[in-house]
Amino acid sequence: MTCGMILFPGMTQLDVTGPYEVLSRVPQMQVLLMGVDRQPVRTEHGMILMPDCSFAEAPKLDVLVVPGGTGINDALLDRRYLTFVEVAGSGAKWVTSVCTGALLLAASGLLGGFRATTHWRSIEFLGAFGAAPVADERVVVDRNRVTAAGASAGIDLALLLAAKICGEAAAQQIQLAIEYDPSPLFASGHPRTAPTEKVAAAKRLLVPAIERRVESVRTAAQRLNRQREMDRLLCM
Amino acid sequence: MTCGMILFPGMTQLDVTGPYEVLSRVPQMQVLLMGVDRQPVRTEHGMILMPDCSFAEAPKLDVLVVPGGTGINDALLDRRYLTFVEVAGSGAKWVTSVCTGALLLAASGLLGGFRATTHWRSIEFLGAFGAAPVADERVVVDRNRVTAAGASAGIDLALLLAAKICGEAAAQQIQLAIEYDPSPLFASGHPRTAPTEKVAAAKRLLVPAIERRVESVRTAAQRLNRQREMDRLLCM
C-alpha cells in the first residue's frame, strides 16, 4: 500500500511527521512525501522537508494525507494543489487531513456532504465548501474521509487508520513502539479546557493568519461553486 | 536562545519533529537541526531531514535535544556524536533527550549520577553509564537534565521545557495552538497498560535491535569508564 503526504511551503511539519511515525510502521506500507516538484519545502517554523516525489511522479495512492498550517492560505488558491488533491483523493481508499488540511480537501471538492473537523480556530470555514463541521471530535470518520483536529491530532488519526488498515493488534503494537501514552503538562489543549484568557490570547496571535484565511476561503469557495455549477451544466 | 537538535542516520524522526513543533513556537527561540555535516540524514523509516548546520558550525546552545531510534546503536560508538554531545551539552542550560537518545547522552558522560528515563525497552541500559534509571515517569527532570520516554514523549518534554523557559502561560498557548489534547485510540502506549501479549509481540519485534544494543552499550560503557579513569589519573 502507498500513503502520500502533501507538502507545501508554510505547512505545519507535525501534521505530516506525526502521522508518518505511525503509518511508516504499518506492515507493507510505503509512505511518500509529495511536493509540486522535488525542491525542498520550508515548513512554518523553518524545518526543511524533502519530497520523495513530485505530484507528476506520484503513484496511485491508497491513503492521502493533507496537512495544514499558515501556508494553507496560499495553497487554497493554488490550482496545482487543488488539482492533485482532487485527483489523488478521488482514487484513494482513505482521504485524510490534519489540522487546516481539511480546508484544502474541502476546497478540492472532496468534503461536500461529509462530516469533518479541523483546527479549532478554523472550524467556521468548513461550511463554505459544503462540509458539515464537527467541533467536538478529535478525529472524524465519515465513510472514507478521516479528518483530524489541530496538528498533534494527526497521531490519533494515524493510529485509527492503522487499526482500520492492519487491524487493532498491529495498531496497538505501533502505539507501544512509539510509547504513545501522552501526559500533557496542562489541560490547555482545547478551548473547551484551556483557561479563558489563554484562548483569547491564542486567538489574538492568530488574527493575521485568520484575516487572510477569510479571504482565501471566500475565493476558494467561489471557485469551487463555479466549478460545481459548470460540472452540473455539462451533465445536463 | 538557541536550541540544537542532533540528527543521525536511523534516528526516529518524531523524537525531534515532536519537540520542534513546540520549541520553535517559544518566543525568541531559534531551533537548529545539526548533523555531522550538512548532508541530508535518512531517518529510521525513510524520511529525510536536512541539517541547518554541521557540528563544526554549531553556535553555543542553550538547549540540546538528543533523539533516539535504532540508529543509536551506531551513534553510541561514533566519536563524532559522543564528542559533540559532550561539548555542546556541557555548555548548555538544558540538556535533554527523547527515547533512546538518553543512551547517547549517557555514553557522552552527561548522565552519570543523574536520574533519567528512556524508551521502556531500553531502561535496563542506563545503569551501565552510571545513570539512575526511572521506569515509571514519562519525563524526568534532574537539575538541568531532562529525559523523556519513547518517541511521542518528546512532545510532553518540550511543553515542560517551554514552561520552564518562557513561563506556563506561553506554554499553555503553544499547547492550544497545536491542539495537544491527546486521545489515544487504545490504552496501549506503555507496557503497564498494554495487553500482555502485545508487550510480548513488541519485544519480539525489537529483538534484533536490542541484541545489537547490548553490544553497543557494553563497548560504549567500557570506553566511558576508561576515559573517566584516565581523567581521574590526570587529575591526581
Short mmCIF file of C-alpha atoms in Angstrom, two decimals:
data_model
loop_
_atom_site.label_atom_id
_atom_site.label_comp_id
_atom_site.label_asym_id
_atom_site.label_seq_id
_atom_site.Cartn_x
_atom_site.Cartn_y
_atom_site.Cartn_z
CA MET A 1 0.00 0.00 0.00
CA THR A 2 1.11 3.55 -0.67
CA CYS A 3 0.43 6.58 1.51
CA GLY A 4 1.08 10.01 0.01
CA MET A 5 1.54 13.08 2.23
CA ILE A 6 1.31 16.50 0.58
CA LEU A 7 4.00 19.12 1.31
CA PHE A 8 3.59 22.87 0.80
CA PRO A 9 5.51 25.95 1.97
CA GLY A 10 4.40 27.21 5.39
CA MET A 11 2.75 23.91 6.38
CA THR A 12 2.89 22.68 9.99
CA GLN A 13 5.52 19.93 9.93
CA LEU A 14 3.96 17.93 12.79
CA ASP A 15 0.84 17.49 10.62
CA VAL A 16 2.82 15.04 8.49
CA THR A 17 5.65 13.95 10.78
CA GLY A 18 3.19 12.78 13.48
CA PRO A 19 1.16 10.51 11.15
CA TYR A 20 4.37 9.46 9.35
CA GLU A 21 5.80 7.98 12.56
CA VAL A 22 2.72 5.76 12.88
CA LEU A 23 1.90 4.94 9.24
CA SER A 24 5.51 4.15 8.24
CA ARG A 25 5.35 1.34 10.82
CA VAL A 26 2.28 -0.26 9.22
CA PRO A 27 3.43 -3.54 7.59
CA GLN A 28 3.71 -3.29 3.78
CA MET A 29 3.00 0.46 3.83
CA GLN A 30 5.21 2.80 1.81
CA VAL A 31 4.89 6.44 2.91
CA LEU A 32 5.91 9.13 0.40
CA LEU A 33 6.22 12.88 0.90
CA MET A 34 4.99 14.66 -2.23
CA GLY A 35 5.66 18.18 -3.47
CA VAL A 36 4.70 20.17 -6.56
CA ASP A 37 8.27 19.37 -7.56
CA ARG A 38 11.28 17.78 -5.87
CA GLN A 39 12.54 21.02 -4.33
CA PRO A 40 12.98 21.15 -0.52
CA VAL A 41 9.92 22.60 1.25
CA ARG A 42 10.30 25.12 4.07
CA THR A 43 7.68 24.46 6.73
CA GLU A 44 6.01 27.06 9.00
CA HIS A 45 8.79 27.44 11.57
CA GLY A 46 11.80 26.73 9.35
CA MET A 47 12.29 22.96 9.23
CA ILE A 48 13.01 21.72 5.69
CA LEU A 49 11.20 18.62 4.41
CA MET A 50 12.29 16.77 1.25
CA PRO A 51 9.69 15.41 -1.19
CA ASP A 52 10.24 11.77 -2.16
CA CYS A 53 8.50 12.52 -5.44
CA SER A 54 6.71 15.29 -7.31
CA PHE A 55 2.95 15.31 -7.94
CA ALA A 56 3.69 14.32 -11.55
CA GLU A 57 5.70 11.30 -10.38
CA ALA A 58 3.20 10.18 -7.73
CA PRO A 59 1.96 6.59 -7.90
CA LYS A 60 -1.69 5.72 -7.28
CA LEU A 61 -2.38 6.30 -3.58
CA ASP A 62 -4.19 4.11 -1.09
CA VAL A 63 -4.02 6.80 1.59
CA LEU A 64 -3.84 10.57 1.06
CA VAL A 65 -2.79 12.82 3.97
CA VAL A 66 -3.22 16.59 3.62
CA PRO A 67 -1.56 18.76 6.30
CA GLY A 68 -2.42 22.31 7.34
CA GLY A 69 -0.59 25.35 8.70
CA THR A 70 -0.48 29.06 7.91
CA GLY A 71 0.68 28.21 4.37
CA ILE A 72 -2.79 26.79 3.71
CA ASN A 73 -3.96 30.33 2.87
CA ASP A 74 -1.87 30.24 -0.31
CA ALA A 75 -2.35 26.54 -1.07
CA LEU A 76 -6.15 27.06 -1.13
CA LEU A 77 -5.72 29.37 -4.14
CA ASP A 78 -3.09 27.29 -5.94
CA ARG A 79 -4.51 25.15 -8.74
CA ARG A 80 -1.52 22.74 -8.54
CA TYR A 81 -2.50 21.63 -5.01
CA LEU A 82 -6.26 21.67 -5.65
CA THR A 83 -5.95 19.53 -8.78
CA PHE A 84 -3.53 17.00 -7.30
CA VAL A 85 -5.56 16.61 -4.10
CA GLU A 86 -8.78 16.16 -6.10
CA VAL A 87 -7.30 13.57 -8.47
CA ALA A 88 -5.20 11.65 -5.90
CA GLY A 89 -8.02 11.81 -3.33
CA SER A 90 -10.73 10.63 -5.76
CA GLY A 91 -8.81 7.40 -6.36
CA ALA A 92 -7.61 6.80 -2.79
CA LYS A 93 -9.09 4.31 -0.36
CA TRP A 94 -8.65 6.72 2.58
CA VAL A 95 -8.80 10.51 2.16
CA THR A 96 -7.47 12.24 5.25
CA SER A 97 -6.39 15.60 6.62
CA VAL A 98 -4.75 17.01 9.72
CA CYS A 99 -5.42 20.50 11.13
CA THR A 100 -6.39 23.04 8.44
CA GLY A 101 -5.52 20.49 5.75
CA ALA A 102 -9.27 19.85 5.87
CA LEU A 103 -9.78 23.21 4.15
CA LEU A 104 -7.62 22.09 1.20
CA LEU A 105 -9.51 18.79 1.00
CA ALA A 106 -12.75 20.77 1.10
CA ALA A 107 -11.60 23.34 -1.49
CA SER A 108 -10.68 20.42 -3.76
CA GLY A 109 -14.32 19.34 -3.61
CA LEU A 110 -13.70 16.22 -1.52
CA LEU A 111 -15.67 17.13 1.64
CA GLY A 112 -19.02 18.25 0.16
CA GLY A 113 -21.71 16.49 2.21
CA PHE A 114 -19.18 14.93 4.59
CA ARG A 115 -18.85 15.45 8.35
CA ALA A 116 -15.38 16.84 9.03
CA THR A 117 -13.20 18.61 11.57
CA THR A 118 -10.15 20.87 11.53
CA HIS A 119 -8.11 23.10 13.89
CA TRP A 120 -10.50 24.64 16.48
CA ARG A 121 -9.89 28.16 15.15
CA SER A 122 -10.86 27.23 11.57
CA ILE A 123 -13.97 25.11 12.13
CA GLU A 124 -16.15 28.01 10.93
CA PHE A 125 -14.64 27.79 7.41
CA LEU A 126 -15.68 24.22 6.58
CA GLY A 127 -19.28 25.13 5.85
CA ALA A 128 -18.27 27.40 2.95
CA PHE A 129 -17.27 24.29 0.99
CA GLY A 130 -20.39 22.29 1.81
CA ALA A 131 -18.82 20.17 4.57
CA ALA A 132 -20.67 19.54 7.85
CA PRO A 133 -18.34 20.91 10.58
CA VAL A 134 -17.84 18.86 13.76
CA ALA A 135 -16.33 20.91 16.58
CA ASP A 136 -16.19 18.41 19.42
CA GLU A 137 -14.50 15.31 17.99
CA ARG A 138 -10.72 14.95 17.67
CA VAL A 139 -10.89 12.60 14.69
CA VAL A 140 -13.98 12.47 12.47
CA VAL A 141 -14.66 9.47 10.21
CA ASP A 142 -17.35 9.78 7.54
CA ARG A 143 -17.22 6.92 5.04
CA ASN A 144 -13.62 7.09 3.69
CA ARG A 145 -12.95 10.68 4.75
CA VAL A 146 -10.99 10.96 8.01
CA THR A 147 -10.23 14.44 9.31
CA ALA A 148 -8.30 15.39 12.44
CA ALA A 149 -8.30 18.46 14.68
CA GLY A 150 -5.16 20.64 15.11
CA ALA A 151 -1.58 19.44 14.47
CA SER A 152 -0.98 16.87 17.23
CA ALA A 153 -4.33 15.18 16.42
CA GLY A 154 -2.61 13.65 13.39
CA ILE A 155 -1.10 10.99 15.66
CA ASP A 156 -4.56 9.97 16.88
CA LEU A 157 -5.83 9.94 13.29
CA ALA A 158 -2.93 7.77 12.14
CA LEU A 159 -3.48 5.18 14.88
CA LEU A 160 -7.14 4.95 13.90
CA LEU A 161 -6.15 4.49 10.25
CA ALA A 162 -3.52 1.90 11.19
CA ALA A 163 -6.20 -0.04 13.08
CA LYS A 164 -8.54 0.07 10.06
CA ILE A 165 -5.79 -0.94 7.62
CA CYS A 166 -3.84 -3.61 9.52
CA GLY A 167 -6.04 -4.42 12.49
CA GLU A 168 -6.22 -3.37 16.13
CA ALA A 169 -3.44 -5.70 17.29
CA ALA A 170 -0.87 -4.21 14.89
CA ALA A 171 -2.01 -0.66 15.72
CA GLN A 172 -1.62 -1.36 19.44
CA GLN A 173 1.93 -2.60 18.83
CA ILE A 174 2.75 0.59 16.94
CA GLN A 175 1.34 2.65 19.82
CA LEU A 176 3.57 0.72 22.22
CA ALA A 177 6.63 1.09 19.96
CA ILE A 178 6.30 4.90 19.95
CA GLU A 179 5.28 4.85 23.63
CA TYR A 180 2.18 6.91 22.88
CA ASP A 181 0.96 7.25 26.45
CA PRO A 182 0.55 11.04 26.44
CA SER A 183 0.61 13.07 29.57
CA PRO A 184 0.12 16.76 28.69
CA LEU A 185 1.52 19.18 31.24
CA PHE A 186 -1.60 21.34 31.23
CA ALA A 187 -5.28 20.87 30.37
CA SER A 188 -4.74 23.53 27.76
CA GLY A 189 -5.01 21.57 24.52
CA HIS A 190 -8.52 22.67 23.53
CA PRO A 191 -10.61 25.85 24.01
CA ARG A 192 -13.11 23.73 25.98
CA THR A 193 -10.50 23.06 28.69
CA ALA A 194 -7.95 25.89 28.35
CA PRO A 195 -8.22 28.93 30.65
CA THR A 196 -10.44 31.58 29.00
CA GLU A 197 -7.67 34.20 28.89
CA LYS A 198 -5.34 31.71 27.14
CA VAL A 199 -7.96 31.11 24.46
CA ALA A 200 -8.34 34.86 23.98
CA ALA A 201 -4.56 35.31 23.78
CA ALA A 202 -4.19 32.45 21.28
CA LYS A 203 -6.97 33.96 19.16
CA ARG A 204 -5.20 37.33 19.19
CA LEU A 205 -1.97 35.68 17.96
CA LEU A 206 -3.89 34.02 15.14
CA VAL A 207 -5.63 37.21 13.93
CA PRO A 208 -3.33 37.95 10.94
CA ALA A 209 -3.46 34.36 9.63
CA ILE A 210 -7.23 34.17 10.11
CA GLU A 211 -7.86 37.52 8.40
CA ARG A 212 -6.02 36.19 5.34
CA ARG A 213 -7.84 32.85 5.67
CA VAL A 214 -11.23 34.59 5.42
CA GLU A 215 -10.17 35.98 2.03
CA SER A 216 -8.63 32.71 0.79
CA VAL A 217 -11.65 30.65 1.85
CA ARG A 218 -14.07 33.10 0.21
CA THR A 219 -12.19 33.00 -3.11
CA ALA A 220 -11.61 29.23 -2.99
CA ALA A 221 -15.28 28.58 -2.16
CA GLN A 222 -16.46 30.82 -5.04
CA ARG A 223 -14.19 28.92 -7.44
CA LEU A 224 -15.38 25.54 -6.18
CA ASN A 225 -19.03 26.58 -6.51
CA ARG A 226 -18.42 27.92 -10.03
CA GLN A 227 -16.78 24.64 -10.98
CA ARG A 228 -19.63 22.61 -9.48
CA GLU A 229 -22.13 24.76 -11.37
CA MET A 230 -20.18 24.19 -14.58
CA ASP A 231 -20.00 20.42 -13.97
CA ARG A 232 -23.77 20.45 -13.35
CA LEU A 233 -24.46 22.31 -16.60
CA LEU A 234 -22.18 19.99 -18.57
CA CYS A 235 -24.02 16.96 -17.18
CA MET A 236 -27.50 18.28 -18.05
CA MET B 1 18.10 31.46 22.72
CA THR B 2 19.32 28.62 20.55
CA CYS B 3 18.11 25.02 20.66
CA GLY B 4 20.19 22.41 18.82
CA MET B 5 18.74 19.04 17.85
CA ILE B 6 21.13 16.27 16.83
CA LEU B 7 20.47 14.28 13.65
CA PHE B 8 21.94 10.84 12.88
CA PRO B 9 21.13 8.10 10.37
CA GLY B 10 18.43 5.68 11.54
CA MET B 11 17.08 8.07 14.21
CA THR B 12 13.35 8.22 14.99
CA GLN B 13 12.18 11.40 13.26
CA LEU B 14 9.33 12.07 15.75
CA ASP B 15 11.97 12.37 18.51
CA VAL B 16 12.98 15.73 17.01
CA THR B 17 9.91 16.75 14.99
CA GLY B 18 7.65 16.48 18.06
CA PRO B 19 9.75 18.78 20.29
CA TYR B 20 10.50 21.02 17.28
CA GLU B 21 6.79 21.81 16.83
CA VAL B 22 6.66 23.05 20.43
CA LEU B 23 10.09 24.67 20.90
CA SER B 24 10.05 26.53 17.55
CA ARG B 25 6.98 28.36 18.91
CA VAL B 26 8.79 29.60 22.03
CA PRO B 27 9.31 33.37 21.64
CA GLN B 28 12.92 34.30 20.73
CA MET B 29 13.90 30.64 20.32
CA GLN B 30 15.88 29.55 17.27
CA VAL B 31 15.77 25.80 16.67
CA LEU B 32 18.55 24.27 14.57
CA LEU B 33 18.89 20.71 13.28
CA MET B 34 22.55 19.66 13.45
CA GLY B 35 24.41 16.91 11.62
CA VAL B 36 28.00 15.72 11.49
CA ASP B 37 27.97 17.59 8.18
CA ARG B 38 25.32 19.29 6.06
CA GLN B 39 24.35 16.13 4.17
CA PRO B 40 20.68 15.02 4.30
CA VAL B 41 20.05 12.47 7.04
CA ARG B 42 17.88 9.41 6.36
CA THR B 43 15.78 8.62 9.44
CA GLU B 44 14.62 5.18 10.61
CA HIS B 45 11.66 4.74 8.26
CA GLY B 46 12.94 6.73 5.29
CA MET B 47 12.05 10.39 5.89
CA ILE B 48 14.94 12.72 5.04
CA LEU B 49 15.82 15.55 7.45
CA MET B 50 18.12 18.42 6.48
CA PRO B 51 20.70 19.78 8.95
CA ASP B 52 20.63 23.56 9.33
CA CYS B 53 24.30 23.39 10.26
CA SER B 54 27.13 20.93 10.87
CA PHE B 55 28.55 20.22 14.34
CA ALA B 56 31.59 22.35 13.37
CA GLU B 57 29.32 25.30 12.52
CA ALA B 58 27.10 24.99 15.62
CA PRO B 59 26.69 28.07 17.81
CA LYS B 60 26.69 27.82 21.60
CA LEU B 61 23.49 26.06 22.64
CA ASP B 62 21.02 26.96 25.36
CA VAL B 63 19.08 23.74 24.81
CA LEU B 64 20.42 20.44 23.48
CA VAL B 65 17.97 17.75 22.27
CA VAL B 66 19.29 14.26 21.54
CA PRO B 67 16.91 11.86 19.76
CA GLY B 68 16.95 8.05 19.71
CA GLY B 69 15.98 5.29 17.31
CA THR B 70 17.56 2.10 16.01
CA GLY B 71 20.46 4.18 14.62
CA ILE B 72 21.52 4.86 18.22
CA ASN B 73 23.41 1.53 18.19
CA ASP B 74 25.94 3.02 15.75
CA ALA B 75 25.89 6.57 17.16
CA LEU B 76 26.92 5.20 20.60
CA LEU B 77 30.20 4.03 19.08
CA ASP B 78 30.83 7.09 16.92
CA ARG B 79 33.28 9.56 18.45
CA ARG B 80 31.86 12.44 16.34
CA TYR B 81 28.49 12.22 18.13
CA LEU B 82 29.95 11.48 21.57
CA THR B 83 32.33 14.43 21.43
CA PHE B 84 29.79 16.93 20.09
CA VAL B 85 27.12 15.90 22.61
CA GLU B 86 29.63 16.12 25.47
CA VAL B 87 30.92 19.56 24.48
CA ALA B 88 27.58 21.09 23.43
CA GLY B 89 25.81 19.56 26.43
CA SER B 90 28.43 20.70 28.95
CA GLY B 91 27.80 24.32 28.00
CA ALA B 92 24.02 24.15 27.57
CA LYS B 93 21.46 25.41 30.04
CA TRP B 94 19.16 22.43 29.37
CA VAL B 95 20.48 19.01 28.36
CA THR B 96 17.66 16.82 27.06
CA SER B 97 16.93 13.57 25.28
CA VAL B 98 13.96 11.74 23.80
CA CYS B 99 13.59 7.95 23.64
CA THR B 100 16.95 6.13 23.42
CA GLY B 101 18.70 9.48 22.91
CA ALA B 102 19.28 9.15 26.67
CA LEU B 103 21.82 6.41 25.93
CA LEU B 104 23.86 8.80 23.77
CA LEU B 105 23.68 11.48 26.48
CA ALA B 106 24.79 8.84 28.99
CA ALA B 107 27.58 7.46 26.78
CA SER B 108 28.84 11.05 26.41
CA GLY B 109 29.25 11.15 30.18
CA LEU B 110 26.39 13.58 30.80
CA LEU B 111 24.07 11.37 32.87
CA GLY B 112 26.46 9.98 35.50
CA GLY B 113 24.70 10.39 38.85
CA PHE B 114 21.51 11.74 37.28
CA ARG B 115 18.01 10.25 37.39
CA ALA B 116 16.93 9.61 33.80
CA THR B 117 14.45 7.75 31.61
CA THR B 118 14.35 6.38 28.05
CA HIS B 119 12.21 4.11 25.85
CA TRP B 120 10.63 1.38 28.04
CA ARG B 121 12.59 -1.36 26.24
CA SER B 122 15.97 0.29 26.90
CA ILE B 123 15.64 1.36 30.55
CA GLU B 124 17.94 -1.50 31.58
CA PHE B 125 20.88 0.06 29.70
CA LEU B 126 21.05 3.38 31.58
CA GLY B 127 22.76 1.91 34.62
CA ALA B 128 25.83 0.85 32.58
CA PHE B 129 26.73 4.54 32.25
CA GLY B 130 26.16 5.43 35.88
CA ALA B 131 22.70 6.97 35.42
CA ALA B 132 19.85 6.17 37.83
CA PRO B 133 17.09 4.66 35.68
CA VAL B 134 13.47 5.79 36.25
CA ALA B 135 10.94 3.45 34.64
CA ASP B 136 7.64 4.97 35.67
CA GLU B 137 7.89 8.66 34.74
CA ARG B 138 7.27 9.98 31.23
CA VAL B 139 9.58 12.97 31.62
CA VAL B 140 12.33 13.00 34.25
CA VAL B 141 13.91 16.27 35.41
CA ASP B 142 17.11 16.11 37.47
CA ARG B 143 18.77 19.51 37.80
CA ASN B 144 19.28 20.59 34.14
CA ARG B 145 18.98 17.11 32.63
CA VAL B 146 15.54 16.39 31.19
CA THR B 147 14.96 12.96 29.65
CA ALA B 148 11.79 11.65 28.03
CA ALA B 149 10.39 8.15 27.47
CA GLY B 150 9.80 6.74 23.96
CA ALA B 151 9.34 8.88 20.80
CA SER B 152 5.98 10.61 21.40
CA ALA B 153 7.09 11.64 24.93
CA GLY B 154 9.21 14.32 23.27
CA ILE B 155 6.10 16.50 22.95
CA ASP B 156 5.48 16.29 26.70
CA LEU B 157 9.15 17.04 27.38
CA ALA B 158 9.08 20.07 25.08
CA LEU B 159 6.00 21.56 26.75
CA LEU B 160 7.68 21.20 30.13
CA LEU B 161 10.81 22.90 28.79
CA ALA B 162 8.73 25.65 27.19
CA ALA B 163 7.08 26.30 30.55
CA LYS B 164 10.47 26.50 32.28
CA ILE B 165 11.94 28.77 29.61
CA CYS B 166 9.09 31.17 28.80
CA GLY B 167 6.56 30.56 31.56
CA GLU B 168 3.41 28.50 31.98
CA ALA B 169 1.15 30.99 30.21
CA ALA B 170 3.17 30.90 26.98
CA ALA B 171 3.49 27.10 27.16
CA GLN B 172 -0.27 26.76 27.56
CA GLN B 173 -0.78 28.93 24.47
CA ILE B 174 1.58 26.70 22.49
CA GLN B 175 -0.33 23.63 23.67
CA LEU B 176 -3.56 25.26 22.48
CA ALA B 177 -2.02 26.28 19.13
CA ILE B 178 -1.03 22.68 18.35
CA GLU B 179 -4.31 21.42 19.90
CA TYR B 180 -2.44 18.98 22.12
CA ASP B 181 -5.45 17.37 23.69
CA PRO B 182 -4.45 13.77 23.00
CA SER B 183 -6.96 10.98 22.83
CA PRO B 184 -5.13 7.69 22.11
CA LEU B 185 -7.29 5.06 20.46
CA PHE B 186 -6.07 2.31 22.80
CA ALA B 187 -4.55 2.13 26.30
CA SER B 188 -1.56 0.53 24.62
CA GLY B 189 1.10 3.21 24.95
CA HIS B 190 3.06 1.65 27.82
CA PRO B 191 3.80 -1.93 28.97
CA ARG B 192 2.00 -1.11 32.23
CA THR B 193 -1.31 -0.66 30.35
CA ALA B 194 -0.88 -2.59 27.09
CA PRO B 195 -2.28 -6.13 26.79
CA THR B 196 0.41 -8.66 27.88
CA GLU B 197 0.51 -10.40 24.50
CA LYS B 198 1.06 -7.02 22.75
CA VAL B 199 4.03 -6.33 25.01
CA ALA B 200 5.46 -9.76 24.21
CA ALA B 201 4.92 -9.22 20.47
CA ALA B 202 6.53 -5.77 20.57
CA LYS B 203 9.51 -7.22 22.45
CA ARG B 204 9.89 -9.94 19.80
CA LEU B 205 9.94 -7.30 17.05
CA LEU B 206 12.65 -5.40 18.91
CA VAL B 207 14.94 -8.42 19.46
CA PRO B 208 17.43 -7.71 16.61
CA ALA B 209 17.83 -4.03 17.59
CA ILE B 210 18.18 -4.89 21.28
CA GLU B 211 20.73 -7.64 20.65
CA ARG B 212 22.90 -5.11 18.82
CA ARG B 213 22.22 -2.53 21.56
CA VAL B 214 23.61 -4.86 24.23
CA GLU B 215 26.91 -4.93 22.32
CA SER B 216 26.98 -1.19 21.62
CA VAL B 217 26.17 -0.29 25.22
CA ARG B 218 28.83 -2.67 26.57
CA THR B 219 31.52 -1.17 24.31
CA ALA B 220 30.40 2.43 24.87
CA ALA B 221 30.29 1.93 28.65
CA GLN B 222 33.79 0.41 28.69
CA ARG B 223 35.12 3.38 26.71
CA LEU B 224 33.39 5.87 29.01
CA ASN B 225 34.76 4.15 32.12
CA ARG B 226 38.25 4.06 30.63
CA GLN B 227 38.01 7.77 29.86
CA ARG B 228 36.76 8.55 33.38
CA GLU B 229 39.62 6.51 34.85
CA MET B 230 42.09 8.41 32.66
CA ASP B 231 40.57 11.77 33.69
CA ARG B 232 40.85 10.70 37.34
CA LEU B 233 44.52 9.75 36.97
CA LEU B 234 45.32 13.01 35.17
CA CYS B 235 43.70 14.98 38.00
CA MET B 236 45.61 13.24 40.77
#
